Amino acid sequence: HISPESSIMSGQRSSQVRVGVRVRPLASKEIQQGGKASLVINPPSSISIASQNTFTYDAVFDSQTSQDDLYNSVSSSLLDSFVDGYNATILAYGQTGSGKTYTMGSEA
C-alpha cells in the first residue's frame, strides 16, 4: 500500500517513463479452485515471485490499495502536468482478466 505522499510521479515534469504495478486480488473463481497468491509485495517498489525472482518497478501497489490511493499516487500529478500543457499518458497493460479495466476506473 503506497501513500499519496510517495507519488511515483513526485511532481517531476520530465520525459521519463515510469512503471507501476498493481497486483489484483484473487478472483472468487480462483479462490474456489484453491488458488493461492504466488507474489510477495516488497514495498515500495518490488515484487517477488515464488520467493525466487524479484522484479523492481517505480512503484508497486498491492491488492488492498484503494482506487483513491492509486489515483493520488499516479494520476493526480499527471493531471496537474497535463493542465499545465505537458503530455501525459497512463497505460494499463496485462493479460485478459488481470484487472486493467478495474484499475483504469471502470466497472465494465
PDB file of C-alpha atoms in Angstrom:
ATOM      1  CA  HIS A   1       0.000   0.000   0.000  1.00  0.00           C
ATOM      2  CA  ILE A   2       1.561   3.310  -1.076  1.00  0.00           C
ATOM      3  CA  SER A   3       0.565   6.613   0.400  1.00  0.00           C
ATOM      4  CA  PRO A   4      -0.213   9.656  -1.755  1.00  0.00           C
ATOM      5  CA  GLU A   5       2.902  11.328  -0.367  1.00  0.00           C
ATOM      6  CA  SER A   6       5.082   8.745  -2.123  1.00  0.00           C
ATOM      7  CA  SER A   7       3.798   9.527  -5.592  1.00  0.00           C
ATOM      8  CA  ILE A   8       5.695   7.789  -8.368  1.00  0.00           C
ATOM      9  CA  MET A   9       5.417  10.993 -10.342  1.00  0.00           C
ATOM     10  CA  SER A  10       6.688  13.160  -7.454  1.00  0.00           C
ATOM     11  CA  GLY A  11       5.782  16.313  -9.343  1.00  0.00           C
ATOM     12  CA  GLN A  12       8.583  15.949 -11.873  1.00  0.00           C
ATOM     13  CA  ARG A  13       7.994  17.214 -15.392  1.00  0.00           C
ATOM     14  CA  SER A  14      10.375  15.208 -17.498  1.00  0.00           C
ATOM     15  CA  SER A  15      10.030  12.803 -20.382  1.00  0.00           C
ATOM     16  CA  GLN A  16      10.656   9.704 -18.298  1.00  0.00           C
ATOM     17  CA  VAL A  17       8.612   6.571 -18.456  1.00  0.00           C
ATOM     18  CA  ARG A  18       7.681   5.260 -15.033  1.00  0.00           C
ATOM     19  CA  VAL A  19       6.283   1.814 -14.381  1.00  0.00           C
ATOM     20  CA  GLY A  20       3.917   0.966 -11.562  1.00  0.00           C
ATOM     21  CA  VAL A  21       2.437  -2.477 -10.978  1.00  0.00           C
ATOM     22  CA  ARG A  22      -0.889  -3.156  -9.333  1.00  0.00           C
ATOM     23  CA  VAL A  23      -1.457  -6.668  -8.029  1.00  0.00           C
ATOM     24  CA  ARG A  24      -5.096  -7.664  -8.149  1.00  0.00           C
ATOM     25  CA  PRO A  25      -6.715  -9.882  -5.537  1.00  0.00           C
ATOM     26  CA  LEU A  26      -7.595 -13.443  -6.456  1.00  0.00           C
ATOM     27  CA  ALA A  27     -10.951 -13.740  -8.210  1.00  0.00           C
ATOM     28  CA  SER A  28     -13.667 -15.719  -6.422  1.00  0.00           C
ATOM     29  CA  LYS A  29     -13.368 -18.478  -9.033  1.00  0.00           C
ATOM     30  CA  GLU A  30      -9.625 -18.713  -8.380  1.00  0.00           C
ATOM     31  CA  ILE A  31     -10.249 -18.977  -4.648  1.00  0.00           C
ATOM     32  CA  GLN A  32     -12.928 -21.658  -5.152  1.00  0.00           C
ATOM     33  CA  GLN A  33     -10.446 -23.666  -7.215  1.00  0.00           C
ATOM     34  CA  GLY A  34      -7.890 -23.483  -4.400  1.00  0.00           C
ATOM     35  CA  GLY A  35      -5.692 -20.815  -5.965  1.00  0.00           C
ATOM     36  CA  LYS A  36      -3.124 -19.118  -3.791  1.00  0.00           C
ATOM     37  CA  ALA A  37      -1.221 -15.892  -4.289  1.00  0.00           C
ATOM     38  CA  SER A  38       2.307 -16.529  -5.517  1.00  0.00           C
ATOM     39  CA  LEU A  39       3.504 -12.931  -5.350  1.00  0.00           C
ATOM     40  CA  VAL A  40       5.123 -11.238  -2.394  1.00  0.00           C
ATOM     41  CA  ILE A  41       4.881  -7.445  -2.391  1.00  0.00           C
ATOM     42  CA  ASN A  42       8.025  -5.751  -1.100  1.00  0.00           C
ATOM     43  CA  PRO A  43       7.025  -2.092  -0.666  1.00  0.00           C
ATOM     44  CA  PRO A  44       7.565   0.328  -2.072  1.00  0.00           C
ATOM     45  CA  SER A  45       8.906  -0.975  -5.365  1.00  0.00           C
ATOM     46  CA  SER A  46       9.482  -4.695  -5.825  1.00  0.00           C
ATOM     47  CA  ILE A  47       7.633  -7.963  -6.234  1.00  0.00           C
ATOM     48  CA  SER A  48       8.965 -11.447  -5.576  1.00  0.00           C
ATOM     49  CA  ILE A  49       7.506 -14.406  -7.423  1.00  0.00           C
ATOM     50  CA  ALA A  50       7.547 -17.712  -5.565  1.00  0.00           C
ATOM     51  CA  SER A  51      10.398 -16.317  -3.447  1.00  0.00           C
ATOM     52  CA  GLN A  52      12.784 -16.937  -6.339  1.00  0.00           C
ATOM     53  CA  ASN A  53      12.686 -13.950  -8.669  1.00  0.00           C
ATOM     54  CA  THR A  54      12.424 -10.318  -7.629  1.00  0.00           C
ATOM     55  CA  PHE A  55      11.400  -7.549 -10.001  1.00  0.00           C
ATOM     56  CA  THR A  56      11.771  -3.850  -9.226  1.00  0.00           C
ATOM     57  CA  TYR A  57       9.490  -1.084 -10.516  1.00  0.00           C
ATOM     58  CA  ASP A  58       8.972   2.586  -9.757  1.00  0.00           C
ATOM     59  CA  ALA A  59       6.011   1.648  -7.558  1.00  0.00           C
ATOM     60  CA  VAL A  60       4.124  -1.462  -6.523  1.00  0.00           C
ATOM     61  CA  PHE A  61       0.513  -1.443  -5.378  1.00  0.00           C
ATOM     62  CA  ASP A  62      -0.894  -4.415  -3.505  1.00  0.00           C
ATOM     63  CA  SER A  63      -4.418  -5.774  -3.801  1.00  0.00           C
ATOM     64  CA  GLN A  64      -5.528  -3.703  -0.807  1.00  0.00           C
ATOM     65  CA  THR A  65      -4.653  -0.377  -2.455  1.00  0.00           C
ATOM     66  CA  SER A  66      -7.788   1.678  -2.913  1.00  0.00           C
ATOM     67  CA  GLN A  67      -8.696   3.389  -6.167  1.00  0.00           C
ATOM     68  CA  ASP A  68      -8.284   6.756  -4.393  1.00  0.00           C
ATOM     69  CA  ASP A  69      -4.773   5.916  -3.180  1.00  0.00           C
ATOM     70  CA  LEU A  70      -3.784   4.666  -6.632  1.00  0.00           C
ATOM     71  CA  TYR A  71      -5.166   7.821  -8.272  1.00  0.00           C
ATOM     72  CA  ASN A  72      -3.413  10.092  -5.789  1.00  0.00           C
ATOM     73  CA  SER A  73      -0.113   8.284  -6.268  1.00  0.00           C
ATOM     74  CA  VAL A  74      -0.153   8.041 -10.067  1.00  0.00           C
ATOM     75  CA  SER A  75      -2.746  10.148 -11.837  1.00  0.00           C
ATOM     76  CA  SER A  76      -3.097  13.274  -9.754  1.00  0.00           C
ATOM     77  CA  SER A  77       0.300  14.781 -10.590  1.00  0.00           C
ATOM     78  CA  LEU A  78      -0.020  13.682 -14.234  1.00  0.00           C
ATOM     79  CA  LEU A  79      -3.313  15.519 -14.489  1.00  0.00           C
ATOM     80  CA  ASP A  80      -1.735  18.630 -13.000  1.00  0.00           C
ATOM     81  CA  SER A  81       1.102  18.442 -15.555  1.00  0.00           C
ATOM     82  CA  PHE A  82      -1.387  17.901 -18.381  1.00  0.00           C
ATOM     83  CA  VAL A  83      -3.347  21.000 -17.354  1.00  0.00           C
ATOM     84  CA  ASP A  84      -0.030  22.902 -17.369  1.00  0.00           C
ATOM     85  CA  GLY A  85       0.496  21.913 -21.015  1.00  0.00           C
ATOM     86  CA  TYR A  86       2.618  18.780 -20.734  1.00  0.00           C
ATOM     87  CA  ASN A  87       1.824  15.453 -22.389  1.00  0.00           C
ATOM     88  CA  ALA A  88       0.682  12.670 -20.091  1.00  0.00           C
ATOM     89  CA  THR A  89      -0.338   9.066 -20.723  1.00  0.00           C
ATOM     90  CA  ILE A  90      -1.496   6.307 -18.438  1.00  0.00           C
ATOM     91  CA  LEU A  91      -1.490   2.848 -19.945  1.00  0.00           C
ATOM     92  CA  ALA A  92      -2.879  -0.343 -18.446  1.00  0.00           C
ATOM     93  CA  TYR A  93      -1.236  -3.465 -19.836  1.00  0.00           C
ATOM     94  CA  GLY A  94      -1.730  -7.105 -18.976  1.00  0.00           C
ATOM     95  CA  GLN A  95      -3.402 -10.350 -19.888  1.00  0.00           C
ATOM     96  CA  THR A  96      -7.153 -10.803 -20.068  1.00  0.00           C
ATOM     97  CA  GLY A  97      -8.669 -10.821 -16.593  1.00  0.00           C
ATOM     98  CA  SER A  98      -5.699  -9.161 -14.942  1.00  0.00           C
ATOM     99  CA  GLY A  99      -7.651  -6.113 -13.713  1.00  0.00           C
ATOM    100  CA  LYS A 100      -6.872  -3.421 -16.299  1.00  0.00           C
ATOM    101  CA  THR A 101     -10.439  -2.180 -16.660  1.00  0.00           C
ATOM    102  CA  TYR A 102     -10.913  -2.065 -12.901  1.00  0.00           C
ATOM    103  CA  THR A 103      -7.619  -0.226 -12.386  1.00  0.00           C
ATOM    104  CA  MET A 104      -8.470   2.382 -15.007  1.00  0.00           C
ATOM    105  CA  GLY A 105     -11.619   3.186 -13.075  1.00  0.00           C
ATOM    106  CA  SER A 106     -14.395   1.345 -14.833  1.00  0.00           C
ATOM    107  CA  GLU A 107     -16.556  -1.454 -13.574  1.00  0.00           C
ATOM    108  CA  ALA A 108     -17.486  -2.578 -17.097  1.00  0.00           C
TER     109      ALA A 108
END
